[in-house]
C-alpha positions as a printed NumPy array, in Angstrom:
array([[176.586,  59.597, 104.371],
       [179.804,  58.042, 104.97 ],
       [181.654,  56.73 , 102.038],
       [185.408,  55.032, 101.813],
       [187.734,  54.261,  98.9  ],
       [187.248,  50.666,  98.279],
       [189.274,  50.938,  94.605],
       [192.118,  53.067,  92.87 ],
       [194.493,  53.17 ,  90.816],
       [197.158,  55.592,  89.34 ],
       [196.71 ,  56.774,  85.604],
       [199.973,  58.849,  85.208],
       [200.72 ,  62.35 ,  85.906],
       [198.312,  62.625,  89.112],
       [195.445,  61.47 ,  88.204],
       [193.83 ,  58.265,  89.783],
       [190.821,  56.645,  89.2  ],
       [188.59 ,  56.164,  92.478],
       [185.868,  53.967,  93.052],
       [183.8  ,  54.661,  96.446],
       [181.427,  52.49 ,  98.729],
       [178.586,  54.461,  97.089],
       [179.467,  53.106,  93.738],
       [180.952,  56.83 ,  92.481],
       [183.513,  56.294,  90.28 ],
       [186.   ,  58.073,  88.345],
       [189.292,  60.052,  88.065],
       [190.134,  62.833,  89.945],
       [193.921,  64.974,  89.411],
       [195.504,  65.676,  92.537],
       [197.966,  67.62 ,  91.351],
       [197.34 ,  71.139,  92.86 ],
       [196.969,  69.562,  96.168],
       [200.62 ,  68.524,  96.388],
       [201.833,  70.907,  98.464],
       [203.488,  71.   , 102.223],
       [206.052,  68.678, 103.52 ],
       [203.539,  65.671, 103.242],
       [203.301,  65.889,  99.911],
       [206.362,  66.817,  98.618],
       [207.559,  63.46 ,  97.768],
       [204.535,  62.62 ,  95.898],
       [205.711,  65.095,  93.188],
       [207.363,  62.233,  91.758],
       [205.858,  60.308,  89.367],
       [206.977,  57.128,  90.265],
       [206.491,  57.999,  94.259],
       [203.459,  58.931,  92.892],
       [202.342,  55.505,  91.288],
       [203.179,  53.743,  94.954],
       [199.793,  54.664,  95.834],
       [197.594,  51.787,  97.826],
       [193.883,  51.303,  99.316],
       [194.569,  51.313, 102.917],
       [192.217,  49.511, 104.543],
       [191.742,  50.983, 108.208],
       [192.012,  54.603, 106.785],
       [189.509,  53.715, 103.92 ],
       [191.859,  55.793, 101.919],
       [194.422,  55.593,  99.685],
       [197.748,  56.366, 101.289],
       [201.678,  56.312, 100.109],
       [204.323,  55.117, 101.889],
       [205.569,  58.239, 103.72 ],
       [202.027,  58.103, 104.913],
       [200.358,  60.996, 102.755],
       [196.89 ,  60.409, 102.417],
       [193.98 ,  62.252, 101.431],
       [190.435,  61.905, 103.074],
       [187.861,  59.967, 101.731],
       [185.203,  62.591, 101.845],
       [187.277,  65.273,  99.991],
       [188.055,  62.617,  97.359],
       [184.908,  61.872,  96.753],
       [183.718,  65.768,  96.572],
       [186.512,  66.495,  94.177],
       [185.241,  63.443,  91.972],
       [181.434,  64.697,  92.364],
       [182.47 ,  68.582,  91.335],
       [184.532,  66.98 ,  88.395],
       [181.444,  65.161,  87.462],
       [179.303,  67.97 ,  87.661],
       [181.639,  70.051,  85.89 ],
       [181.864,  67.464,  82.686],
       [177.972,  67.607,  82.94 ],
       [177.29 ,  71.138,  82.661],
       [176.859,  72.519,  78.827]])
């Protein structure tokens, strides 16, 4: 199944809630994925917080144009999920 970001928004720190075509919804921290040249900018907060819904990536993107894919977002919000779930 293909799914897109159709929602988000920053929550501070690196966290941002996400809410998918599929209806999944929730917050996933992105922080140990901020590595690399791409990324290094988004280590500041307030970079950080410029985050948007881009609507022909079906991601959300930044203005240096860092971006994550839709279908890892959505993994990392399922395993988070499934992690808060488990006893």
């Amino acid at each position: 199944m293909i799914v897109w970001v159709t929602k988000a928004r920053p929550l501070g720190g690196y966290r941002v809630w996400l809410e998918f075509s599929d209806g999944l919804r929730g917050e996933v921290d992105l922080e140990d994925r901020l590595f690399g040249a791409m990324f290094e900018p988004l280590k500041d907060p307030s970079f950080f917080e410029r985050l948007e819904v881009n609507p022909d990536l079906d991601t959300i993107v930044w203005p240096n144009g860092a971006d994550f894919a839709p279908e890892f977002l959505h993994q990392r919000l399922q395993n988070r999920a499934a992690e808060v779930a488990e006893p």
